[in-house]
Each structure stands twice: as C-alpha cells, then as structure tokens.
C-alpha cells in the first residue's frame, strides 16, 4: 500500500516537474520576444527629410540600364558620388 | 445434434502489426513536420528584412536630407550642398546569425554614429551588449583605426562572439565608406583559420567517443565515457561555453552559415553530429560529451539517482519533448532569429548568466538531477528529438533504397 502511494506521489511529482518546466520554457521564449529598451545612440530629429520614393527607386534601374549619372553638384566641386547610381536626388 | 455448416468462409483483412502502424503514424508526422518547417522558413524569409533608410538620420546627425548611391547613403544639410556625412551597412556572422550594423561617417573619416540594423542573437547575450553601451566605443574613431576587439575596442565579457561580429560589421561598413566616398581604400580583411583548444577538443572527443563506444570491455568503455563526459563538461562547458544548442540547428536551417575560417568549431560540431548520426545511426554527442548531460550525470552519480520514466507516460513525455523542439524550431524560422529559439539553461550554468526565469529553470533541473537521472535530457531537451528525426529519416531512406534495389533486381 505504502509502495503504491509512494509510486503515485513520484508520478505526480514527475508530471509537475515537467509541466512547471514547460511553463518556464514558454516564459523564456516570451521574454526573448519582448522588445527591451536599449541604450542605442540615437540622433533622430523630426525635421529630417527622407524621400521614400527616392529610396525605393534607388539605383537598381539606373545601374541595370546603365544610365549616366546626373551631376548633383556644381562643376568644380570635388566630391563625387560613388557607386554609379547617381541622378536620383 | 446441431447442424454444422460444411464450410465457414472467412474474409481475412491484412492487419498491420502495431509496430508498423506506429511507424506509419510517425512518418506522417515527419512529413507534416517537414512541410510546416519549410512553410515557416518561407514565411520567415519573405517577412524578414529591415528598411535601413529610416535609421540613416540616427547615424548622420547633421543631415536633413539623404541620397542613396549604390550601397552608400549620403547625407546633406539644408545649409550646404556638400555632404555632411556618409553611411553604409556592414554585416558579419554572430553567434546565431548575421549581425548588420549601419555606420555613419563624417567627411573627415570620423565615425559619427552606429546603429544595429538586425541581429539574431540569444536575447540574454545581446542584452549584455546593449546594456554595456558597447557600440558607444566606436563613436569618434577614425575609419583607418583598427576597430578590433582587444585593440581599440573593449570586448563584452560573456558575449564575445556577438561583440566581435559587431566590431567586424562596423569595420566592413567603415572600409566601404572609406573606399567609395572618401577615396581612401583600406586593405581588405584577412580571415585566418581559427584552430584553438575548442576545435582540437571536439575532434578528440569525436575520435575517443567513436573508439570508446565500440569497445567490448564494458569496464574500459565506462571509464572512457566518463573521461569524455568530464572533458566535455569542463572544456566545452565551463571554460568555453560551447555546447550544441537548438540555436545552431535553427541557424543551420535558416541558412545563417558563418564563415568557416573563424567558425570552424561550429562546422565541426554540427557536421560531426550530422555525419555520425546519418552514417552510423548513433548519437555521438548526448551520452559521450554533452557538457550539460555530464553535469546532470555527475549529480546523479553523487546522489545515486536512477532513471525514472513510467512506462504508461512514455508516449506523453516523448511527444511533449518533440513538441517543444518543434515549437523552438518554428519560432526561430518564423522570426529568422535562431537565438530566440533557445531555452536550454546551458549559458545560465556555464556562464552564470541568465534572467530570473532562467535561474529558476536551472535550479529546478539541478534539484531534479539529484533525484533522477538526466531529467533535462530525458524530458525537455530539444536536441534529442532532432537526433531521433535524423535517425528515423535515415531508416526510411534506407528502406526505400532497399525496396528500389530489390525491384530493379527483379526487373
């Protein structure tokens, strides 16, 4: 009788052990999926202008069809855009 | 006397033995698993990707307008037509997948800002980097600086691989800007092959394990097994914290394969396990040198704990463990973040780092290890179902191959 009771307790403890750990595993996953606040540096300003359409067209077409880069600066300026895309201000 | 029929006709239907029925059921589940894993991979691949553009103003502080030229972002201010900064993305393999960094650089070659575009690391490890303001070290450095851990950048204890990947990503982005925008091409990076104690140890453990499990002398086999287990626990566990994890499996499935020169260990570990399991149908890792398995087994040795797994609950526990492995793989593939899939308490034990939940999890397993033999391995580890899957797939392929050979011989 005592042996049966002990066996039954052992089984219940084992099931409890496994189920508690499954809950903890789910919590570990949930914790990993939550976005945590970071101390990443950020200079974001609301006044910033970024033309999305410009980004989308980017340089793929320009490069693919070999368009000549459109000068973006006055002649004589030293800086040149690299990458061959250009012309998409 | 009762009439007896002259003959009784019986229709016997072919009945599959229970073992065969179980096998067929398992194979249906295997096919369904593969389909779902492929679907998760496709979904993850399609839905992943970060738009870098909105991050550019974070790394070029003076810019109010940005142009894109090839892979380069060029920032301008309202006051001048001269660029006020450039930005580019660099990518390098971390622990669980590539880390992408956006780096802003002033026209004089000074780093103006650094932003993490994408990372797939284990959250616990990556938080170490975020919390220690690691990336702030790059600010003010010049593109021509080494930007190397241990030289001009301090590493983050416990997250060296991720820190190294960030430093390398920043370096690659900086070199790109330097060559394309500043007209100062810098020498390309060389990747020397890294062979150290972990690589040598894993090769030796495979070798000794292979010989050991073929020994007929049980006494010697037992001794050698303890030797490999303790070596695994000390070297791959406590010293280097490099156990095999579900993160490695998800990285492999996701296609996040790091460069072999600096990640030879990754290839030796995964390649060795796949090779031995496929060719020999043996799991070389778990019982011979898994560091966490060795730790649990040591506790069982001290307390005299024995295997405990009631036969009538066997099926339930087996499917529960398979379910955990399946969900872990699915999460990692859907989000394309292998690091998130991992729930093993390896780092908590070997690196003494973890969240509150992870410490409770480890504490329960340690106590349970004193009461029964390898409780984590037997009920919770996601890797056991992976080996099982490879072994079952191997058996299936062999069966099909043999059947095909027989049919071709008859023909």
Short mmCIF file of C-alpha atoms in Angstrom, two decimals:
data_model
loop_
_atom_site.label_atom_id
_atom_site.label_comp_id
_atom_site.label_asym_id
_atom_site.label_seq_id
_atom_site.Cartn_x
_atom_site.Cartn_y
_atom_site.Cartn_z
CA UNK A 1 0.00 0.00 0.00
CA UNK A 2 2.73 2.41 1.04
CA UNK A 3 4.65 1.46 -2.08
CA UNK A 4 1.68 2.29 -4.31
CA UNK A 5 1.22 5.63 -2.60
CA UNK A 6 4.91 6.42 -2.98
CA UNK A 7 4.80 5.50 -6.66
CA UNK A 8 1.73 7.67 -7.16
CA UNK A 9 3.46 10.60 -5.45
CA UNK A 10 6.55 10.10 -7.61
CA UNK A 11 4.44 10.14 -10.76
CA UNK A 12 2.66 13.31 -9.70
CA UNK A 13 5.96 14.98 -8.86
CA UNK A 14 7.38 13.99 -12.23
CA UNK A 15 4.38 15.36 -14.13
CA UNK A 16 4.55 18.52 -12.01
CA UNK A 17 8.26 18.88 -12.72
CA UNK A 18 7.76 18.56 -16.47
CA UNK A 19 4.74 20.87 -16.64
CA UNK A 20 6.32 23.59 -14.47
CA UNK A 21 9.37 23.49 -16.71
CA UNK A 22 7.24 23.72 -19.84
CA UNK A 23 5.65 26.88 -18.40
CA UNK A 24 9.13 28.26 -17.64
CA UNK A 25 10.26 27.46 -21.19
CA UNK A 26 7.28 29.36 -22.60
CA UNK A 27 8.21 32.29 -20.33
CA UNK A 28 11.83 32.15 -21.57
CA UNK A 29 10.56 32.33 -25.16
CA UNK A 30 8.18 35.16 -24.31
CA UNK A 31 10.98 37.09 -22.60
CA UNK A 32 13.16 36.70 -25.68
CA UNK A 33 10.43 38.00 -27.94
CA UNK A 34 9.69 41.12 -25.91
CA UNK A 35 11.47 44.20 -27.18
CA UNK A 36 13.66 45.60 -24.47
CA UNK A 37 14.60 49.22 -24.18
CA UNK A 38 18.16 49.71 -25.23
CA UNK A 39 20.71 52.42 -24.84
CA UNK A 40 21.40 52.57 -28.57
CA UNK A 41 22.60 56.01 -29.57
CA UNK A 42 20.05 57.96 -31.50
CA UNK A 43 20.12 61.36 -33.15
CA UNK A 44 16.72 61.16 -34.69
CA UNK A 45 15.20 64.54 -35.47
CA UNK A 46 11.68 65.23 -36.62
CA UNK A 47 12.87 67.78 -39.16
CA UNK A 48 14.69 65.14 -41.12
CA UNK A 49 13.51 64.63 -44.71
CA UNK A 50 13.89 61.30 -46.37
CA UNK A 51 12.23 60.82 -49.71
CA UNK A 52 10.97 57.24 -49.60
CA UNK A 53 10.25 57.11 -53.31
CA UNK A 54 13.84 58.05 -53.89
CA UNK A 55 14.94 55.19 -51.74
CA UNK A 56 12.65 52.71 -53.42
CA UNK A 57 13.79 53.62 -56.92
CA UNK A 58 17.29 53.72 -55.52
CA UNK A 59 19.87 52.76 -58.11
CA UNK A 60 18.62 49.43 -59.35
CA UNK A 61 17.15 50.84 -62.54
CA UNK A 62 19.98 53.25 -63.04
CA UNK A 63 22.56 50.53 -62.72
CA UNK A 64 20.62 47.95 -64.67
CA UNK A 65 20.09 50.14 -67.71
CA UNK A 66 23.36 51.96 -67.45
CA UNK A 67 22.03 55.50 -67.17
CA UNK A 68 24.60 58.21 -67.00
CA UNK A 69 24.80 59.74 -63.53
CA UNK A 70 23.16 63.13 -63.36
CA UNK A 71 25.52 65.68 -61.82
CA UNK A 72 24.31 66.63 -58.40
CA UNK A 73 26.75 69.46 -57.77
CA UNK A 74 28.20 72.47 -59.42
CA UNK A 75 31.10 71.76 -61.70
CA UNK A 76 34.39 72.13 -59.97
CA UNK A 77 33.20 70.67 -56.74
CA UNK A 78 35.49 67.95 -55.62
CA UNK A 79 33.04 65.49 -54.21
CA UNK A 80 31.61 62.84 -56.48
CA UNK A 81 29.06 60.24 -55.67
CA UNK A 82 30.37 56.78 -55.97
CA UNK A 83 28.51 53.59 -56.87
CA UNK A 84 27.48 54.64 -60.35
CA UNK A 85 23.84 55.20 -59.41
CA UNK A 86 23.57 58.93 -59.02
CA UNK A 87 20.93 61.09 -60.51
CA UNK A 88 18.23 60.25 -58.06
CA UNK A 89 18.02 63.18 -55.78
CA UNK B 1 -27.00 -32.94 -32.80
CA UNK B 2 -26.88 -29.44 -34.17
CA UNK B 3 -26.30 -28.82 -37.83
CA UNK B 4 -22.81 -27.75 -38.58
CA UNK B 5 -22.06 -25.78 -41.67
CA UNK B 6 -19.95 -27.58 -44.15
CA UNK B 7 -17.62 -24.69 -44.52
CA UNK B 8 -17.28 -21.29 -42.99
CA UNK B 9 -15.91 -18.61 -45.23
CA UNK B 10 -13.76 -16.11 -43.52
CA UNK B 11 -12.60 -12.92 -45.07
CA UNK B 12 -9.27 -12.02 -43.61
CA UNK B 13 -8.22 -8.48 -43.97
CA UNK B 14 -4.49 -7.80 -43.80
CA UNK B 15 -3.85 -6.28 -40.40
CA UNK B 16 -0.78 -4.20 -39.82
CA UNK B 17 1.15 -5.09 -36.71
CA UNK B 18 1.02 -2.35 -34.03
CA UNK B 19 4.71 -1.55 -34.56
CA UNK B 20 4.14 -0.96 -38.24
CA UNK B 21 1.10 1.20 -37.52
CA UNK B 22 3.15 3.28 -35.08
CA UNK B 23 5.88 3.69 -37.66
CA UNK B 24 3.41 4.80 -40.32
CA UNK B 25 1.91 7.32 -37.91
CA UNK B 26 5.37 8.63 -37.13
CA UNK B 27 6.16 9.01 -40.81
CA UNK B 28 3.01 11.01 -41.42
CA UNK B 29 4.04 13.31 -38.57
CA UNK B 30 7.54 13.56 -40.05
CA UNK B 31 6.19 14.63 -43.44
CA UNK B 32 3.84 17.15 -41.79
CA UNK B 33 6.77 18.48 -39.75
CA UNK B 34 8.91 18.97 -42.84
CA UNK B 35 6.05 20.77 -44.62
CA UNK B 36 5.48 23.10 -41.66
CA UNK B 37 9.19 23.77 -41.25
CA UNK B 38 9.51 24.65 -44.94
CA UNK B 39 6.42 26.89 -44.70
CA UNK B 40 7.89 28.62 -41.63
CA UNK B 41 11.18 29.09 -43.46
CA UNK B 42 9.44 30.66 -46.47
CA UNK B 43 7.31 32.92 -44.28
CA UNK B 44 10.34 33.99 -42.26
CA UNK B 45 12.37 34.65 -45.37
CA UNK B 46 9.66 36.73 -47.03
CA UNK B 47 8.69 38.74 -43.97
CA UNK B 48 12.20 39.44 -42.72
CA UNK B 49 14.36 42.38 -43.66
CA UNK B 50 14.80 45.78 -42.17
CA UNK B 51 14.41 49.04 -44.03
CA UNK B 52 17.66 50.81 -43.40
CA UNK B 53 16.58 54.21 -44.67
CA UNK B 54 14.75 55.42 -41.56
CA UNK B 55 17.83 54.61 -39.48
CA UNK B 56 20.19 56.80 -41.53
CA UNK B 57 19.37 60.05 -39.70
CA UNK B 58 20.39 58.33 -36.47
CA UNK B 59 23.95 57.90 -37.64
CA UNK B 60 24.49 61.13 -39.60
CA UNK B 61 23.49 63.72 -37.01
CA UNK B 62 23.84 66.84 -39.18
CA UNK B 63 21.95 65.54 -42.18
CA UNK B 64 18.47 66.73 -43.06
CA UNK B 65 18.32 65.03 -46.45
CA UNK B 66 19.74 61.74 -47.67
CA UNK B 67 20.58 60.44 -51.11
CA UNK B 68 21.24 56.84 -51.97
CA UNK B 69 24.08 55.91 -54.23
CA UNK B 70 24.56 52.20 -54.67
CA UNK B 71 25.07 50.78 -51.23
CA UNK B 72 26.06 54.15 -49.85
CA UNK B 73 23.87 56.73 -48.11
CA UNK B 74 24.96 60.34 -48.47
CA UNK B 75 23.68 62.93 -46.00
CA UNK B 76 23.24 66.64 -46.78
CA UNK B 77 22.19 69.57 -44.64
CA UNK B 78 19.89 72.40 -45.67
CA UNK B 79 22.71 74.91 -45.50
CA UNK B 80 25.13 73.34 -47.91
CA UNK B 81 25.33 71.14 -50.97
CA UNK B 82 28.41 69.48 -49.54
CA UNK B 83 27.83 66.09 -47.92
CA UNK B 84 27.80 66.23 -44.15
CA UNK B 85 28.24 62.50 -43.77
CA UNK B 86 28.06 59.06 -45.32
CA UNK B 87 26.58 55.81 -44.12
CA UNK B 88 26.86 52.15 -45.11
CA UNK B 89 25.78 48.78 -43.78
CA UNK B 90 28.27 46.13 -42.72
CA UNK B 91 27.43 42.51 -41.96
CA UNK B 92 29.29 39.79 -40.07
CA UNK B 93 28.31 36.43 -38.57
CA UNK B 94 27.44 36.46 -34.89
CA UNK B 95 26.64 33.51 -32.64
CA UNK B 96 23.20 32.79 -34.10
CA UNK B 97 23.24 34.59 -37.43
CA UNK B 98 24.49 37.67 -39.22
CA UNK B 99 24.59 40.98 -37.38
CA UNK B 100 24.05 44.05 -39.56
CA UNK B 101 25.31 47.45 -38.48
CA UNK B 102 24.67 50.84 -40.04
CA UNK B 103 27.66 53.13 -39.63
CA UNK B 104 27.67 56.88 -40.20
CA UNK B 105 30.90 58.65 -41.04
CA UNK B 106 31.75 62.36 -41.31
CA UNK B 107 33.58 63.51 -44.46
CA UNK B 108 36.80 63.74 -42.43
CA UNK B 109 36.62 59.98 -41.74
CA UNK B 110 35.37 60.12 -38.15
CA UNK B 111 32.59 57.74 -37.13
CA UNK B 112 29.52 59.84 -36.38
CA UNK B 113 27.05 57.13 -35.39
CA UNK B 114 26.43 53.42 -35.21
CA UNK B 115 23.09 51.65 -35.26
CA UNK B 116 22.13 47.98 -35.02
CA UNK B 117 20.05 47.17 -38.10
CA UNK B 118 19.48 43.45 -37.46
CA UNK B 119 20.68 40.77 -35.11
CA UNK B 120 19.66 37.16 -34.41
CA UNK B 121 21.50 36.52 -31.16
CA UNK B 122 20.18 34.94 -27.99
CA UNK B 123 18.35 37.77 -26.22
CA UNK B 124 20.18 37.19 -22.93
CA UNK B 125 23.57 37.56 -24.55
CA UNK B 126 22.67 40.50 -26.70
CA UNK B 127 21.28 42.38 -23.73
CA UNK B 128 24.78 42.28 -22.25
CA UNK B 129 25.99 44.23 -25.24
CA UNK B 130 23.12 46.67 -25.22
CA UNK B 131 23.35 47.29 -21.51
CA UNK B 132 27.08 47.93 -21.52
CA UNK B 133 26.86 50.64 -24.19
CA UNK B 134 29.30 48.65 -26.24
CA UNK B 135 28.55 50.45 -29.50
CA UNK B 136 29.35 53.85 -28.00
CA UNK B 137 33.03 52.88 -28.16
CA UNK B 138 33.01 53.34 -31.94
CA UNK B 139 31.99 56.99 -31.77
CA UNK B 140 34.78 59.39 -32.65
CA UNK B 141 37.02 56.64 -34.01
CA UNK B 142 38.51 57.08 -37.49
CA UNK B 143 37.80 54.77 -40.40
CA UNK B 144 41.50 53.99 -40.56
CA UNK B 145 41.58 52.85 -36.90
CA UNK B 146 41.86 49.10 -36.27
CA UNK B 147 38.29 48.87 -34.82
CA UNK B 148 39.27 45.49 -33.40
CA UNK B 149 38.32 43.85 -30.12
CA UNK B 150 41.26 43.81 -27.79
CA UNK B 151 42.99 46.65 -29.64
CA UNK B 152 40.96 49.84 -29.60
CA UNK B 153 37.58 48.26 -28.69
CA UNK B 154 36.88 46.54 -25.36
CA UNK B 155 35.08 43.20 -25.56
CA UNK B 156 31.94 42.35 -23.59
CA UNK B 157 32.51 39.53 -21.17
CA UNK B 158 30.06 36.70 -21.87
CA UNK B 159 29.12 37.90 -25.34
CA UNK B 160 32.47 37.93 -27.13
CA UNK B 161 31.19 36.36 -30.36
CA UNK B 162 28.42 38.95 -30.73
CA UNK B 163 30.80 41.79 -29.82
CA UNK B 164 33.33 40.54 -32.38
CA UNK B 165 30.59 40.37 -35.03
CA UNK B 166 29.53 43.95 -34.28
CA UNK B 167 33.12 45.20 -34.45
CA UNK B 168 33.67 43.41 -37.75
CA UNK B 169 30.39 44.74 -39.20
CA UNK B 170 31.37 48.29 -38.23
CA UNK B 171 34.82 47.75 -39.70
CA UNK B 172 33.42 46.48 -43.01
CA UNK B 173 30.97 49.39 -43.26
CA UNK B 174 33.70 51.88 -42.42
CA UNK B 175 36.05 50.38 -45.02
CA UNK B 176 33.24 50.58 -47.59
CA UNK B 177 32.64 54.28 -46.95
CA UNK B 178 36.35 54.90 -46.89
CA UNK B 179 36.86 53.30 -50.30
CA UNK B 180 33.72 54.54 -52.05
CA UNK B 181 33.20 58.02 -50.64
CA UNK B 182 36.44 59.19 -49.08
CA UNK B 183 38.68 57.73 -51.78
CA UNK B 184 40.89 56.13 -49.15
CA UNK B 185 40.77 52.40 -49.88
CA UNK B 186 41.98 50.39 -46.92
CA UNK B 187 43.47 46.92 -47.14
CA UNK B 188 40.91 44.11 -47.22
CA UNK B 189 40.49 41.98 -44.13
CA UNK B 190 42.18 38.66 -43.95
CA UNK B 191 40.37 35.82 -42.18
CA UNK B 192 42.92 33.45 -40.67
CA UNK B 193 41.67 29.93 -39.92
CA UNK B 194 40.97 29.72 -36.21
CA UNK B 195 42.09 26.47 -34.66
CA UNK B 196 42.28 26.52 -30.90
CA UNK B 197 41.57 24.36 -27.87
CA UNK B 198 37.79 24.02 -28.56
CA UNK B 199 38.38 22.79 -32.13
CA UNK B 200 41.08 20.33 -31.07
CA UNK B 201 38.96 19.15 -28.13
CA UNK B 202 35.86 18.46 -30.22
CA UNK B 203 37.84 16.45 -32.78
CA UNK B 204 39.45 14.43 -29.99
CA UNK B 205 36.09 13.86 -28.30
CA UNK B 206 34.56 12.57 -31.52
CA UNK B 207 37.54 10.29 -32.04
CA UNK B 208 37.66 8.93 -28.50
CA UNK B 209 33.86 8.60 -28.40
CA UNK B 210 33.88 6.66 -31.68
CA UNK B 211 36.53 4.23 -30.44
CA UNK B 212 35.02 4.12 -26.94
CA UNK B 213 31.52 3.06 -27.93
CA UNK B 214 32.96 0.17 -29.97
CA UNK B 215 34.95 -1.24 -27.06
CA UNK B 216 33.82 -4.67 -25.90
CA UNK B 217 35.32 -4.30 -22.46
CA UNK B 218 32.46 -2.61 -20.57
CA UNK B 219 34.71 -1.50 -17.74
CA UNK B 220 37.01 0.40 -20.10
CA UNK B 221 34.09 1.72 -22.07
CA UNK B 222 32.64 3.13 -18.86
CA UNK B 223 35.94 4.76 -17.90
CA UNK B 224 36.48 6.31 -21.31
CA UNK B 225 32.92 7.58 -21.35
CA UNK B 226 33.44 9.33 -18.02
CA UNK B 227 36.68 10.82 -19.34
CA UNK B 228 34.95 12.27 -22.41
CA UNK B 229 31.96 13.44 -20.36
CA UNK B 230 34.12 15.30 -17.85
CA UNK B 231 36.30 16.77 -20.62
CA UNK B 232 33.17 17.97 -22.39
CA UNK B 233 31.77 19.47 -19.19
CA UNK B 234 34.98 21.30 -18.26
CA UNK B 235 36.29 22.39 -21.68
CA UNK B 236 33.14 22.81 -23.82
CA UNK B 237 31.04 23.78 -20.81
CA UNK B 238 32.70 25.72 -18.03
CA UNK B 239 35.74 27.08 -19.90
CA UNK B 240 34.40 27.94 -23.38
CA UNK B 241 30.58 27.63 -23.05
CA UNK B 242 30.26 25.99 -26.45
CA UNK B 243 27.65 23.25 -26.11
CA UNK B 244 25.49 22.13 -29.01
CA UNK B 245 22.21 24.06 -28.87
CA UNK B 246 18.95 24.36 -30.77
CA UNK B 247 20.21 27.79 -31.90
CA UNK B 248 22.85 26.02 -34.02
CA UNK B 249 20.17 23.82 -35.59
CA UNK B 250 17.95 26.81 -36.43
CA UNK B 251 20.94 28.78 -37.78
CA UNK B 252 21.76 25.82 -40.00
CA UNK B 253 18.17 25.55 -41.25
CA UNK B 254 17.87 29.32 -41.73
CA UNK B 255 20.95 29.37 -43.92
CA UNK B 256 22.94 31.51 -41.49
CA UNK B 257 26.17 29.67 -42.03
CA UNK B 258 29.13 31.61 -40.66
CA UNK B 259 32.45 31.79 -42.47
CA UNK B 260 34.33 28.59 -41.81
CA UNK B 261 37.68 30.23 -41.19
CA UNK B 262 36.61 31.88 -37.96
CA UNK B 263 33.87 29.40 -37.07
CA UNK B 264 35.49 26.04 -37.63
CA UNK B 265 34.11 24.85 -34.28
CA UNK B 266 30.53 25.41 -35.49
CA UNK B 267 31.14 23.26 -38.56
CA UNK B 268 32.97 20.54 -36.62
CA UNK B 269 30.19 20.31 -34.05
CA UNK B 270 27.23 20.31 -36.46
CA UNK B 271 29.00 18.43 -39.24
CA UNK B 272 30.22 15.76 -36.83
CA UNK B 273 26.79 15.19 -35.33
CA UNK B 274 25.02 15.02 -38.71
CA UNK B 275 27.74 12.79 -40.17
CA UNK B 276 27.82 10.26 -37.32
CA UNK B 277 24.02 10.19 -36.89
CA UNK B 278 23.48 9.72 -40.62
CA UNK B 279 26.23 7.22 -41.32
CA UNK B 280 26.33 5.29 -38.07
CA UNK B 281 22.79 5.87 -36.71
CA UNK B 282 24.42 6.74 -33.39
CA UNK B 283 24.07 9.92 -31.43
CA UNK B 284 27.69 10.74 -30.70
CA UNK B 285 27.07 13.80 -28.57
CA UNK B 286 24.50 13.27 -25.81
CA UNK B 287 25.85 10.28 -23.97
CA UNK B 288 29.53 10.85 -24.69
CA UNK B 289 30.37 14.50 -24.26
CA UNK B 290 27.37 16.79 -23.82
CA UNK B 291 28.52 19.24 -21.11
CA UNK B 292 25.08 19.69 -19.56
CA UNK B 293 24.37 15.96 -19.73
CA UNK B 294 27.69 15.35 -17.97
CA UNK B 295 26.76 17.85 -15.28
CA UNK B 296 23.43 16.14 -14.62
CA UNK B 297 25.04 12.72 -14.70
CA UNK B 298 27.66 13.83 -12.17
CA UNK B 299 24.88 14.94 -9.82
CA UNK B 300 23.13 11.59 -10.29
CA UNK B 301 26.39 9.81 -9.52
CA UNK B 302 26.76 11.77 -6.28
CA UNK B 303 23.18 11.20 -5.13
CA UNK B 304 22.71 7.74 -6.63
CA UNK B 305 19.71 8.87 -8.68
CA UNK B 306 18.30 6.41 -11.20
CA UNK B 307 16.33 6.69 -14.44
CA UNK B 308 12.66 7.30 -13.75
CA UNK B 309 10.15 7.26 -16.60
CA UNK B 310 6.84 5.46 -16.01
CA UNK B 311 6.07 3.24 -18.99
CA UNK B 312 2.44 4.35 -19.35
CA UNK B 313 3.51 8.01 -19.55
CA UNK B 314 6.32 7.33 -22.01
CA UNK B 315 4.30 8.29 -25.09
CA UNK B 316 3.08 11.52 -23.48
CA UNK B 317 6.58 12.63 -22.46
CA UNK B 318 8.05 11.69 -25.83
CA UNK B 319 5.51 13.79 -27.75
CA UNK B 320 5.80 16.67 -25.29
CA UNK B 321 9.56 16.77 -25.85
CA UNK B 322 9.08 16.57 -29.62
CA UNK B 323 6.54 19.38 -29.38
CA UNK B 324 8.99 21.61 -27.54
CA UNK B 325 11.68 21.00 -30.16
CA UNK B 326 9.19 21.65 -32.96
CA UNK B 327 7.94 24.93 -31.46
CA UNK B 328 11.53 26.07 -30.86
CA UNK B 329 12.49 25.43 -34.49
CA UNK B 330 9.29 27.06 -35.74
CA UNK B 331 9.79 30.23 -33.65
CA UNK B 332 13.39 30.55 -34.83
CA UNK B 333 12.47 30.09 -38.50
CA UNK B 334 9.35 32.27 -38.49
CA UNK B 335 11.23 35.18 -36.96
CA UNK B 336 14.54 34.29 -38.60
CA UNK B 337 16.10 34.74 -35.18
CA UNK B 338 17.75 31.47 -34.14
CA UNK B 339 18.80 32.95 -30.81
CA UNK B 340 15.19 33.32 -29.67
CA UNK B 341 14.52 29.59 -30.16
CA UNK B 342 16.92 28.51 -27.45
CA UNK B 343 15.62 27.69 -23.98
CA UNK B 344 18.38 25.39 -22.77
CA UNK B 345 19.87 26.52 -19.44
CA UNK B 346 23.44 25.93 -20.66
CA UNK B 347 24.62 29.54 -20.51
CA UNK B 348 22.98 30.05 -17.13
CA UNK B 349 25.05 27.21 -15.69
CA UNK B 350 28.32 27.53 -17.56
CA UNK B 351 28.47 31.31 -17.87
CA UNK B 352 26.49 32.08 -14.71
CA UNK B 353 24.33 34.48 -16.68
CA UNK B 354 20.59 34.44 -17.07
CA UNK B 355 17.30 36.10 -16.29
CA UNK B 356 15.30 35.31 -13.17
CA UNK B 357 13.20 32.76 -15.07
CA UNK B 358 16.33 31.06 -16.40
CA UNK B 359 17.79 30.77 -12.90
CA UNK B 360 14.57 29.23 -11.55
CA UNK B 361 14.57 26.83 -14.50
CA UNK B 362 18.16 25.79 -13.84
CA UNK B 363 17.51 25.48 -10.08
CA UNK B 364 14.62 23.07 -10.64
CA UNK B 365 16.69 20.96 -13.03
CA UNK B 366 19.64 20.82 -10.62
CA UNK B 367 17.37 19.63 -7.78
CA UNK B 368 15.66 17.13 -10.09
CA UNK B 369 19.07 15.83 -11.24
CA UNK B 370 19.75 14.76 -7.67
CA UNK B 371 16.52 12.76 -7.67
CA UNK B 372 16.52 11.20 -11.15
CA UNK B 373 18.95 10.50 -13.96
CA UNK B 374 19.37 13.35 -16.50
CA UNK B 375 15.89 14.92 -16.17
CA UNK B 376 16.56 17.68 -18.71
CA UNK B 377 17.87 15.25 -21.34
CA UNK B 378 15.03 12.76 -20.81
CA UNK B 379 12.08 15.13 -20.74
CA UNK B 380 12.92 18.60 -22.04
CA UNK B 381 16.00 18.80 -24.25
CA UNK B 382 15.06 19.83 -27.82
CA UNK B 383 18.07 18.08 -29.32
CA UNK B 384 17.04 14.52 -28.62
CA UNK B 385 14.01 14.73 -30.97
CA UNK B 386 16.32 16.20 -33.63
CA UNK B 387 18.59 13.12 -33.50
CA UNK B 388 15.51 10.92 -33.47
CA UNK B 389 14.25 12.68 -36.58
CA UNK B 390 17.56 12.22 -38.42
CA UNK B 391 17.72 8.55 -37.41
CA UNK B 392 14.10 7.93 -38.48
CA UNK B 393 14.66 9.70 -41.80
CA UNK B 394 17.80 7.64 -42.34
CA UNK B 395 15.89 4.41 -41.69
CA UNK B 396 13.14 5.46 -44.08
CA UNK B 397 15.57 6.35 -46.87
CA UNK B 398 17.37 3.02 -46.41
CA UNK B 399 14.08 1.14 -46.62
CA UNK B 400 13.08 2.92 -49.80
CA UNK B 401 16.55 2.37 -51.25
CA UNK B 402 16.48 -1.37 -50.49
CA UNK B 403 12.97 -1.74 -51.92
CA UNK B 404 14.05 0.07 -55.05
CA UNK B 405 17.15 -2.15 -55.37
CA UNK B 406 15.01 -5.30 -55.00
CA UNK B 407 12.58 -4.09 -57.64
CA UNK B 408 15.36 -3.22 -60.04
CA UNK B 409 16.96 -6.65 -59.45
CA UNK B 410 13.65 -8.35 -60.28
CA UNK B 411 13.19 -6.23 -63.36
#
